[in-house]
PDB file of C-alpha atoms and ligand atoms in Angstrom:
ATOM      1  CA  MET A   1     104.372 119.812 116.832  1.00 89.00           C
ATOM      2  CA  ASP A   2     106.326 117.311 114.741  1.00 89.00           C
ATOM      3  CA  ARG A   3     105.858 117.077 110.953  1.00 87.00           C
ATOM      4  CA  GLN A   4     104.070 113.682 111.158  1.00 85.00           C
ATOM      5  CA  THR A   5     101.370 114.989 113.471  1.00 88.00           C
ATOM      6  CA  LEU A   6     100.943 118.146 111.350  1.00 91.00           C
ATOM      7  CA  THR A   7     100.588 116.057 108.214  1.00 89.00           C
ATOM      8  CA  ALA A   8      98.008 113.786 109.849  1.00 88.00           C
ATOM      9  CA  LEU A   9      95.986 116.848 110.923  1.00 91.00           C
ATOM     10  CA  ALA A  10      96.223 118.353 107.453  1.00 93.00           C
ATOM     11  CA  HIS A  11      94.811 115.188 105.855  1.00 90.00           C
ATOM     12  CA  ALA A  12      91.923 114.833 108.265  1.00 90.00           C
ATOM     13  CA  ASP A  13      89.295 115.510 105.568  1.00 92.00           C
ATOM     14  CA  HIS A  14      91.259 114.263 102.554  1.00 94.00           C
ATOM     15  CA  PRO A  15      92.955 110.964 103.448  1.00 90.00           C
ATOM     16  CA  ILE A  16      94.288 110.544  99.883  1.00 95.00           C
ATOM     17  CA  SER A  17      97.504 112.585  99.908  1.00 95.00           C
ATOM     18  CA  ALA A  18      97.180 113.581  96.265  1.00 97.00           C
ATOM     19  CA  PRO A  19      94.806 115.874  94.314  1.00 98.00           C
ATOM     20  CA  LEU A  20      92.227 113.246  93.285  1.00 98.00           C
ATOM     21  CA  ASN A  21      88.608 113.169  94.332  1.00 97.00           C
ATOM     22  CA  ASP A  22      86.831 109.983  95.543  1.00 96.00           C
ATOM     23  CA  ARG A  23      85.210 109.291  92.152  1.00 97.00           C
ATOM     24  CA  ASN A  24      88.519 109.367  90.303  1.00 98.00           C
ATOM     25  CA  VAL A  25      90.306 107.267  92.925  1.00 98.00           C
ATOM     26  CA  ALA A  26      87.568 104.640  92.472  1.00 98.00           C
ATOM     27  CA  GLU A  27      87.875 104.893  88.686  1.00 98.00           C
ATOM     28  CA  VAL A  28      91.672 104.411  88.738  1.00 98.00           C
ATOM     29  CA  LEU A  29      91.324 101.420  91.099  1.00 98.00           C
ATOM     30  CA  ASP A  30      88.613  99.882  88.925  1.00 98.00           C
ATOM     31  CA  ARG A  31      90.886 100.154  85.885  1.00 98.00           C
ATOM     32  CA  ALA A  32      93.880  98.722  87.725  1.00 98.00           C
ATOM     33  CA  ILE A  33      92.256  95.756  89.469  1.00 98.00           C
ATOM     34  CA  ARG A  34      91.738  93.132  86.794  1.00 97.00           C
ATOM     35  CA  ARG A  35      90.959  90.056  88.888  1.00 96.00           C
ATOM     36  CA  PRO A  36      88.781  89.548  91.944  1.00 97.00           C
ATOM     37  CA  ASP A  37      91.600  88.091  94.048  1.00 97.00           C
ATOM     38  CA  ALA A  38      94.216  90.691  93.055  1.00 98.00           C
ATOM     39  CA  HIS A  39      97.050  91.421  95.457  1.00 98.00           C
ATOM     40  CA  LEU A  40      98.020  95.114  95.766  1.00 98.00           C
ATOM     41  CA  LEU A  41     101.246  96.675  96.986  1.00 98.00           C
ATOM     42  CA  ASP A  42     101.472 100.442  97.695  1.00 98.00           C
ATOM     43  CA  LEU A  43     105.007 101.815  97.879  1.00 98.00           C
ATOM     44  CA  GLY A  44     104.681 105.003  99.942  1.00 98.00           C
ATOM     45  CA  CYS A  45     101.094 104.400 100.979  1.00 98.00           C
ATOM     46  CA  GLY A  46     100.712 107.371 103.356  1.00 95.00           C
ATOM     47  CA  GLU A  47      98.020 106.392 105.798  1.00 94.00           C
ATOM     48  CA  GLY A  48      96.857 103.626 103.418  1.00 97.00           C
ATOM     49  CA  ALA A  49      93.825 105.412 102.021  1.00 97.00           C
ATOM     50  CA  TRP A  50      94.111 103.992  98.492  1.00 98.00           C
ATOM     51  CA  LEU A  51      94.329 100.450  99.828  1.00 98.00           C
ATOM     52  CA  LEU A  52      91.497 100.897 102.302  1.00 98.00           C
ATOM     53  CA  ARG A  53      89.298 101.997  99.360  1.00 98.00           C
ATOM     54  CA  ALA A  54      90.492  99.026  97.293  1.00 98.00           C
ATOM     55  CA  VAL A  55      89.748  96.319  99.891  1.00 98.00           C
ATOM     56  CA  GLN A  56      86.490  98.002 100.774  1.00 97.00           C
ATOM     57  CA  GLU A  57      85.205  98.217  97.209  1.00 97.00           C
ATOM     58  CA  HIS A  58      86.719  94.996  95.824  1.00 98.00           C
ATOM     59  CA  ASP A  59      85.805  91.839  97.799  1.00 96.00           C
ATOM     60  CA  GLY A  60      88.636  89.323  97.665  1.00 95.00           C
ATOM     61  CA  VAL A  61      91.414  91.838  97.027  1.00 98.00           C
ATOM     62  CA  THR A  62      94.336  91.789  99.496  1.00 98.00           C
ATOM     63  CA  ALA A  63      96.717  94.696 100.056  1.00 98.00           C
ATOM     64  CA  VAL A  64     100.032  95.629 101.630  1.00 98.00           C
ATOM     65  CA  GLY A  65     101.041  99.251 102.152  1.00 98.00           C
ATOM     66  CA  VAL A  66     104.561 100.347 103.021  1.00 98.00           C
ATOM     67  CA  ASP A  67     105.520 103.746 104.389  1.00 98.00           C
ATOM     68  CA  ILE A  68     108.318 105.231 106.425  1.00 96.00           C
ATOM     69  CA  TRP A  69     105.659 107.391 108.155  1.00 91.00           C
ATOM     70  CA  ASP A  70     103.192 105.466 110.298  1.00 92.00           C
ATOM     71  CA  ALA A  71     101.279 108.220 112.082  1.00 88.00           C
ATOM     72  CA  GLY A  72      98.130 107.436 110.110  1.00 90.00           C
ATOM     73  CA  PHE A  73      98.287 103.632 110.310  1.00 94.00           C
ATOM     74  CA  ASP A  74      96.321 103.215 113.558  1.00 94.00           C
ATOM     75  CA  ALA A  75      93.348 105.216 112.306  1.00 93.00           C
ATOM     76  CA  THR A  76      93.295 103.304 109.028  1.00 96.00           C
ATOM     77  CA  ARG A  77      93.567  99.962 110.798  1.00 98.00           C
ATOM     78  CA  ALA A  78      90.656 101.017 113.063  1.00 98.00           C
ATOM     79  CA  ASP A  79      88.605 101.953 109.952  1.00 97.00           C
ATOM     80  CA  ALA A  80      89.475  98.621 108.376  1.00 98.00           C
ATOM     81  CA  GLU A  81      88.296  96.811 111.540  1.00 98.00           C
ATOM     82  CA  ARG A  82      85.070  98.760 111.567  1.00 98.00           C
ATOM     83  CA  LEU A  83      84.457  97.957 107.897  1.00 97.00           C
ATOM     84  CA  GLY A  84      85.272  94.267 108.377  1.00 98.00           C
ATOM     85  CA  VAL A  85      88.226  94.314 105.929  1.00 98.00           C
ATOM     86  CA  ALA A  86      91.161  94.318 108.390  1.00 98.00           C
ATOM     87  CA  ASP A  87      92.159  90.732 107.474  1.00 98.00           C
ATOM     88  CA  ARG A  88      92.868  91.896 103.884  1.00 98.00           C
ATOM     89  CA  LEU A  89      94.921  94.979 104.666  1.00 98.00           C
ATOM     90  CA  GLU A  90      98.437  95.037 106.049  1.00 98.00           C
ATOM     91  CA  LEU A  91     100.407  98.246 106.720  1.00 98.00           C
ATOM     92  CA  VAL A  92     104.156  97.959 107.054  1.00 98.00           C
ATOM     93  CA  HIS A  93     106.308 100.677 108.690  1.00 98.00           C
ATOM     94  CA  GLN A  94     109.485 100.565 106.610  1.00 98.00           C
ATOM     95  CA  ASP A  95     111.571 102.438 104.049  1.00 98.00           C
ATOM     96  CA  VAL A  96     110.283 101.321 100.657  1.00 98.00           C
ATOM     97  CA  THR A  97     113.807 101.041  99.289  1.00 97.00           C
ATOM     98  CA  ALA A  98     114.459  98.304 101.870  1.00 97.00           C
ATOM     99  CA  TYR A  99     111.113  96.514 101.456  1.00 98.00           C
ATOM    100  CA  ARG A 100     111.362  92.956 100.094  1.00 96.00           C
ATOM    101  CA  SER A 101     108.642  90.366  99.656  1.00 96.00           C
ATOM    102  CA  ASP A 102     108.427  86.928  98.069  1.00 95.00           C
ATOM    103  CA  ARG A 103     104.921  87.701  96.953  1.00 97.00           C
ATOM    104  CA  LYS A 104     104.511  89.431  93.599  1.00 98.00           C
ATOM    105  CA  ALA A 105     101.722  91.986  93.350  1.00 98.00           C
ATOM    106  CA  ASP A 106      99.062  92.205  90.640  1.00 98.00           C
ATOM    107  CA  VAL A 107      98.926  95.968  91.205  1.00 98.00           C
ATOM    108  CA  VAL A 108     101.791  98.132  92.447  1.00 98.00           C
ATOM    109  CA  LEU A 109     100.895 101.692  93.402  1.00 98.00           C
ATOM    110  CA  SER A 110     103.252 104.656  93.724  1.00 98.00           C
ATOM    111  CA  VAL A 111     101.166 107.792  94.058  1.00 98.00           C
ATOM    112  CA  GLY A 112     102.985 110.995  94.924  1.00 97.00           C
ATOM    113  CA  ALA A 113     105.795 108.878  96.317  1.00 97.00           C
ATOM    114  CA  ALA A 114     108.238 108.392  93.461  1.00 97.00           C
ATOM    115  CA  TYR A 115     110.647 110.688  95.274  1.00 95.00           C
ATOM    116  CA  ALA A 116     111.192 107.890  97.802  1.00 96.00           C
ATOM    117  CA  PHE A 117     113.263 106.233  95.047  1.00 97.00           C
ATOM    118  CA  GLY A 118     114.744 109.492  93.742  1.00 95.00           C
ATOM    119  CA  GLU A 119     112.294 110.106  90.951  1.00 94.00           C
ATOM    120  CA  LEU A 120     109.954 108.545  88.455  1.00 96.00           C
ATOM    121  CA  LEU A 121     112.080 105.990  86.570  1.00 97.00           C
ATOM    122  CA  PRO A 122     113.731 104.433  89.639  1.00 97.00           C
ATOM    123  CA  ALA A 123     110.262 104.213  91.173  1.00 98.00           C
ATOM    124  CA  LEU A 124     109.042 102.350  88.072  1.00 98.00           C
ATOM    125  CA  ALA A 125     112.081 100.063  88.272  1.00 98.00           C
ATOM    126  CA  ALA A 126     111.201  99.245  91.894  1.00 98.00           C
ATOM    127  CA  ALA A 127     107.583  98.656  90.986  1.00 98.00           C
ATOM    128  CA  ARG A 128     108.662  96.313  88.179  1.00 98.00           C
ATOM    129  CA  GLY A 129     110.626  94.270  90.675  1.00 97.00           C
ATOM    130  CA  HIS A 130     107.538  93.695  92.804  1.00 98.00           C
ATOM    131  CA  LEU A 131     105.110  93.113  89.903  1.00 98.00           C
ATOM    132  CA  ALA A 132     103.526  89.855  88.791  1.00 98.00           C
ATOM    133  CA  GLU A 133     103.942  88.856  85.115  1.00 94.00           C
ATOM    134  CA  ASP A 134     100.710  90.449  83.912  1.00 95.00           C
ATOM    135  CA  GLY A 135     100.573  93.115  86.604  1.00 98.00           C
ATOM    136  CA  VAL A 136      99.561  96.762  86.546  1.00 98.00           C
ATOM    137  CA  VAL A 137     101.322  99.803  87.977  1.00 98.00           C
ATOM    138  CA  VAL A 138      99.462 102.883  89.208  1.00 98.00           C
ATOM    139  CA  LEU A 139     101.916 105.761  89.043  1.00 98.00           C
ATOM    140  CA  GLY A 140     100.954 109.221  90.234  1.00 98.00           C
ATOM    141  CA  ASP A 141     103.417 112.073  89.836  1.00 98.00           C
ATOM    142  CA  CYS A 142     103.658 115.768  89.290  1.00 97.00           C
ATOM    143  CA  PHE A 143     104.380 117.497  86.018  1.00 98.00           C
ATOM    144  CA  TRP A 144     104.634 121.112  84.912  1.00 98.00           C
ATOM    145  CA  GLU A 145     101.305 122.309  83.554  1.00 98.00           C
ATOM    146  CA  ARG A 146     102.989 125.612  82.703  1.00 97.00           C
ATOM    147  CA  THR A 147     106.650 126.587  82.656  1.00 96.00           C
ATOM    148  CA  PRO A 148     107.587 127.395  86.296  1.00 96.00           C
ATOM    149  CA  SER A 149     109.594 130.346  87.445  1.00 95.00           C
ATOM    150  CA  PRO A 150     113.181 129.492  88.425  1.00 94.00           C
ATOM    151  CA  GLU A 151     112.217 129.944  92.080  1.00 93.00           C
ATOM    152  CA  LEU A 152     109.301 127.544  91.762  1.00 95.00           C
ATOM    153  CA  ARG A 153     111.395 125.010  89.923  1.00 95.00           C
ATOM    154  CA  ALA A 154     114.043 125.193  92.665  1.00 93.00           C
ATOM    155  CA  GLU A 155     111.355 124.705  95.334  1.00 91.00           C
ATOM    156  CA  PHE A 156     109.971 121.530  93.786  1.00 92.00           C
ATOM    157  CA  GLU A 157     113.002 119.997  92.157  1.00 91.00           C
ATOM    158  CA  ASN A 158     115.351 119.628  95.034  1.00 79.00           C
ATOM    159  CA  GLY A 159     117.456 116.486  94.939  1.00 82.00           C
ATOM    160  CA  PRO A 160     117.311 114.073  92.009  1.00 86.00           C
ATOM    161  CA  GLN A 161     113.659 114.827  91.254  1.00 88.00           C
ATOM    162  CA  SER A 162     112.812 116.918  88.227  1.00 91.00           C
ATOM    163  CA  TYR A 163     109.548 117.372  86.415  1.00 96.00           C
ATOM    164  CA  ALA A 164     108.698 117.795  82.746  1.00 97.00           C
ATOM    165  CA  ASP A 165     105.531 118.750  80.852  1.00 98.00           C
ATOM    166  CA  LEU A 166     102.783 116.150  80.488  1.00 98.00           C
ATOM    167  CA  PRO A 167     103.711 114.806  76.994  1.00 98.00           C
ATOM    168  CA  THR A 168     107.346 114.477  78.033  1.00 98.00           C
ATOM    169  CA  THR A 169     106.421 112.807  81.299  1.00 98.00           C
ATOM    170  CA  VAL A 170     104.270 110.221  79.553  1.00 98.00           C
ATOM    171  CA  ALA A 171     106.922 109.745  76.795  1.00 98.00           C
ATOM    172  CA  ARG A 172     109.557 108.974  79.493  1.00 98.00           C
ATOM    173  CA  VAL A 173     107.259 106.310  80.950  1.00 98.00           C
ATOM    174  CA  VAL A 174     106.500 104.791  77.537  1.00 98.00           C
ATOM    175  CA  ALA A 175     110.211 104.767  76.632  1.00 98.00           C
ATOM    176  CA  ASP A 176     110.831 102.861  79.859  1.00 98.00           C
ATOM    177  CA  GLY A 177     108.687  99.981  78.560  1.00 98.00           C
ATOM    178  CA  TRP A 178     105.205 100.793  79.792  1.00 98.00           C
ATOM    179  CA  THR A 179     101.924 101.262  78.016  1.00 98.00           C
ATOM    180  CA  PRO A 180      99.322 103.517  79.615  1.00 98.00           C
ATOM    181  CA  VAL A 181      95.907 101.793  79.643  1.00 98.00           C
ATOM    182  CA  HIS A 182      94.296 104.654  81.547  1.00 98.00           C
ATOM    183  CA  GLY A 183      95.272 108.033  82.881  1.00 98.00           C
ATOM    184  CA  HIS A 184      93.817 110.798  84.963  1.00 98.00           C
ATOM    185  CA  VAL A 185      95.034 114.397  84.990  1.00 98.00           C
ATOM    186  CA  SER A 186      93.906 116.101  88.178  1.00 98.00           C
ATOM    187  CA  THR A 187      91.523 118.955  87.451  1.00 98.00           C
ATOM    188  CA  PRO A 188      91.904 122.488  88.855  1.00 98.00           C
ATOM    189  CA  ALA A 189      88.845 121.701  91.026  1.00 98.00           C
ATOM    190  CA  GLU A 190      90.569 118.586  92.468  1.00 98.00           C
ATOM    191  CA  TRP A 191      93.719 120.645  93.207  1.00 98.00           C
ATOM    192  CA  ASP A 192      91.687 123.377  94.875  1.00 98.00           C
ATOM    193  CA  GLU A 193      89.728 120.842  96.931  1.00 98.00           C
ATOM    194  CA  TYR A 194      92.960 119.179  98.016  1.00 98.00           C
ATOM    195  CA  GLU A 195      94.806 122.385  98.927  1.00 98.00           C
ATOM    196  CA  TRP A 196      91.834 124.024 100.658  1.00 98.00           C
ATOM    197  CA  SER A 197      91.331 120.828 102.634  1.00 97.00           C
ATOM    198  CA  TRP A 198      95.041 120.617 103.592  1.00 96.00           C
ATOM    199  CA  THR A 199      95.347 124.235 104.677  1.00 97.00           C
ATOM    200  CA  GLY A 200      91.786 124.498 106.008  1.00 97.00           C
ATOM    201  CA  SER A 201      91.994 121.429 108.269  1.00 97.00           C
ATOM    202  CA  LEU A 202      95.127 122.854 109.917  1.00 97.00           C
ATOM    203  CA  ALA A 203      93.600 126.308 110.276  1.00 97.00           C
ATOM    204  CA  ALA A 204      90.352 124.898 111.733  1.00 97.00           C
ATOM    205  CA  TRP A 205      92.306 122.772 114.226  1.00 97.00           C
ATOM    206  CA  ALA A 206      94.352 125.783 115.364  1.00 97.00           C
ATOM    207  CA  LEU A 207      91.224 127.923 115.803  1.00 97.00           C
ATOM    208  CA  ASP A 208      89.514 125.080 117.716  1.00 97.00           C
ATOM    209  CA  HIS A 209      92.516 124.783 120.110  1.00 96.00           C
ATOM    210  CA  PRO A 210      93.253 128.374 121.187  1.00 96.00           C
ATOM    211  CA  ASP A 211      95.113 127.283 124.338  1.00 96.00           C
ATOM    212  CA  HIS A 212      97.248 124.558 122.720  1.00 96.00           C
ATOM    213  CA  PRO A 213     100.984 125.371 122.847  1.00 96.00           C
ATOM    214  CA  ASP A 214     101.336 124.497 119.129  1.00 96.00           C
ATOM    215  CA  ARG A 215      98.430 126.579 117.968  1.00 96.00           C
ATOM    216  CA  ASP A 216     100.511 129.451 116.502  1.00 96.00           C
ATOM    217  CA  GLN A 217     102.862 127.055 114.739  1.00 96.00           C
ATOM    218  CA  VAL A 218      99.934 125.204 113.134  1.00 97.00           C
ATOM    219  CA  LEU A 219      98.220 128.410 112.056  1.00 97.00           C
ATOM    220  CA  ALA A 220     101.506 129.708 110.613  1.00 97.00           C
ATOM    221  CA  THR A 221     102.099 126.435 108.743  1.00 96.00           C
ATOM    222  CA  SER A 222      98.627 126.599 107.198  1.00 97.00           C
ATOM    223  CA  ALA A 223      99.103 130.252 106.134  1.00 98.00           C
ATOM    224  CA  ALA A 224     102.576 129.622 104.654  1.00 96.00           C
ATOM    225  CA  HIS A 225     101.316 126.616 102.652  1.00 96.00           C
ATOM    226  CA  ARG A 226      98.303 128.562 101.412  1.00 97.00           C
ATOM    227  CA  GLU A 227     100.526 131.467 100.316  1.00 97.00           C
ATOM    228  CA  SER A 228     102.999 129.204  98.529  1.00 95.00           C
ATOM    229  CA  TRP A 229     100.092 127.519  96.726  1.00 97.00           C
ATOM    230  CA  LEU A 230      98.077 130.626  95.752  1.00 97.00           C
ATOM    231  CA  ASN A 231     101.083 132.756  94.857  1.00 96.00           C
ATOM    232  CA  GLY A 232     103.233 129.951  93.518  1.00 96.00           C
ATOM    233  CA  TYR A 233     102.281 126.583  92.105  1.00 97.00           C
ATOM    234  CA  ARG A 234      98.519 126.925  91.636  1.00 98.00           C
ATOM    235  CA  GLY A 235      97.828 126.229  87.941  1.00 97.00           C
ATOM    236  CA  VAL A 236     101.512 125.612  87.258  1.00 98.00           C
ATOM    237  CA  LEU A 237     102.081 122.256  88.907  1.00 98.00           C
ATOM    238  CA  GLY A 238     100.016 119.386  87.495  1.00 98.00           C
ATOM    239  CA  PHE A 239      99.408 115.838  88.712  1.00 98.00           C
ATOM    240  CA  VAL A 240      98.873 112.792  86.525  1.00 98.00           C
ATOM    241  CA  THR A 241      97.903 109.280  87.595  1.00 98.00           C
ATOM    242  CA  LEU A 242      98.763 106.611  85.015  1.00 98.00           C
ATOM    243  CA  VAL A 243      97.579 103.014  84.915  1.00 98.00           C
ATOM    244  CA  LEU A 244     100.382 101.111  83.213  1.00 98.00           C
ATOM    245  CA  ARG A 245     101.017  97.657  81.803  1.00 98.00           C
ATOM    246  CA  ARG A 246     104.299  96.397  80.520  1.00 98.00           C
ATOM    247  CA  THR A 247     104.785  96.915  76.799  1.00 98.00           C
ATOM    248  CA  PRO A 248     105.286  93.460  75.196  1.00 95.00           C
TER     249      PRO A 248
HETATM  250  C1  LIG B   1     102.455 112.556  99.001  1.00 90.93           C
HETATM  251  S1  LIG B   1     102.443 111.189 100.100  1.00 90.93           S
HETATM  252  C2  LIG B   1     101.449 110.064  99.194  1.00 90.93           C
HETATM  253  C3  LIG B   1     100.803 108.995 100.020  1.00 90.93           C
HETATM  254  C4  LIG B   1      99.843 108.048  99.317  1.00 90.93           C
HETATM  255  N1  LIG B   1     100.475 107.413  98.186  1.00 90.93           N
HETATM  256  C5  LIG B   1      98.588 108.750  98.858  1.00 90.93           C
HETATM  257  O1  LIG B   1      98.415 109.017  97.665  1.00 90.93           O
HETATM  258  O2  LIG B   1      97.725 108.984  99.725  1.00 90.93           O
HETATM  259  C6  LIG B   1     104.081 110.470  99.892  1.00 90.93           C
HETATM  260  C7  LIG B   1     104.365 109.371 100.909  1.00 90.93           C
HETATM  261  O3  LIG B   1     105.650 108.761 100.586  1.00 90.93           O
HETATM  262  C8  LIG B   1     106.223 108.398 101.805  1.00 90.93           C
HETATM  263  N2  LIG B   1     107.671 108.171 101.676  1.00 90.93           N
HETATM  264  C9  LIG B   1     108.593 109.060 101.287  1.00 90.93           C
HETATM  265  N3  LIG B   1     109.831 108.479 101.279  1.00 90.93           N
HETATM  266  C10 LIG B   1     109.644 107.193 101.690  1.00 90.93           C
HETATM  267  C11 LIG B   1     110.531 106.098 101.875  1.00 90.93           C
HETATM  268  N4  LIG B   1     111.814 106.191 101.627  1.00 90.93           N
HETATM  269  N5  LIG B   1     109.986 104.922 102.280  1.00 90.93           N
HETATM  270  C12 LIG B   1     108.629 104.797 102.521  1.00 90.93           C
HETATM  271  N6  LIG B   1     107.792 105.804 102.364  1.00 90.93           N
HETATM  272  C13 LIG B   1     108.280 107.001 101.931  1.00 90.93           C
HETATM  273  C14 LIG B   1     105.868 109.556 102.729  1.00 90.93           C
HETATM  274  O4  LIG B   1     106.049 109.239 104.092  1.00 90.93           O
HETATM  275  C15 LIG B   1     104.466 109.841 102.321  1.00 90.93           C
HETATM  276  O5  LIG B   1     103.533 109.145 103.151  1.00 90.93           O
END
């Protein structure tokens, strides 16, 4: 089974690909959307779950999501049709680094997707380029809740991406010219819900499809992920979602 299909299965019960529960997703969107006709752009939107919530809960809001992975787009478009909001949600299958638009966004989201630009600051630079004058950025990224072992650091900081502790992470963002107007640090319960859902959805699918040729692979992927979480990054890796406005 290819990685895209596996990922789609893993997110079956948790369409947001980040450790936030529904209440906190709604809260972050409420804080970020400052006008009834706001236009949203999500750089690395996954299946588009944040945007579907936004257009569903905020009449008049329009949204464009961009992702290099489109396996979840059809299901989200079908949900949008069913909910009567399809005309306000567009999903674009493209590399975000190549995405260009003449339309500035009132809200630019990058949640768990800063790595598409290398890391946090280049992601903020890209968001700034797409942002309307008085716009808001929703940035979600990992940080180290506790000092990681060298092995864990190597596992999560491959390539240009590196993480810091929470105060340093926020200080980097502030030094880049942003003022946080809201923030949410994912709770241990949100992390557990996310990881159990990810690993559990895969395991349940494998057990429900005993004769499928990919069953063993899916079961093994679930078990490996669960091990690396429980014996590795649980309680060490954190996730913060910041609502940011430009510092005057
Ligand atoms: C952890 S997921 C987060 C998805 C979504 N923001 C959410 O919170 O549900 C990261 C997403 O970034 C996307 N991504 C990574 N590199 C990308 C690139 N160069 N262009 C577009 N999307 C990219 C991945 O395909 C993936 O869907």
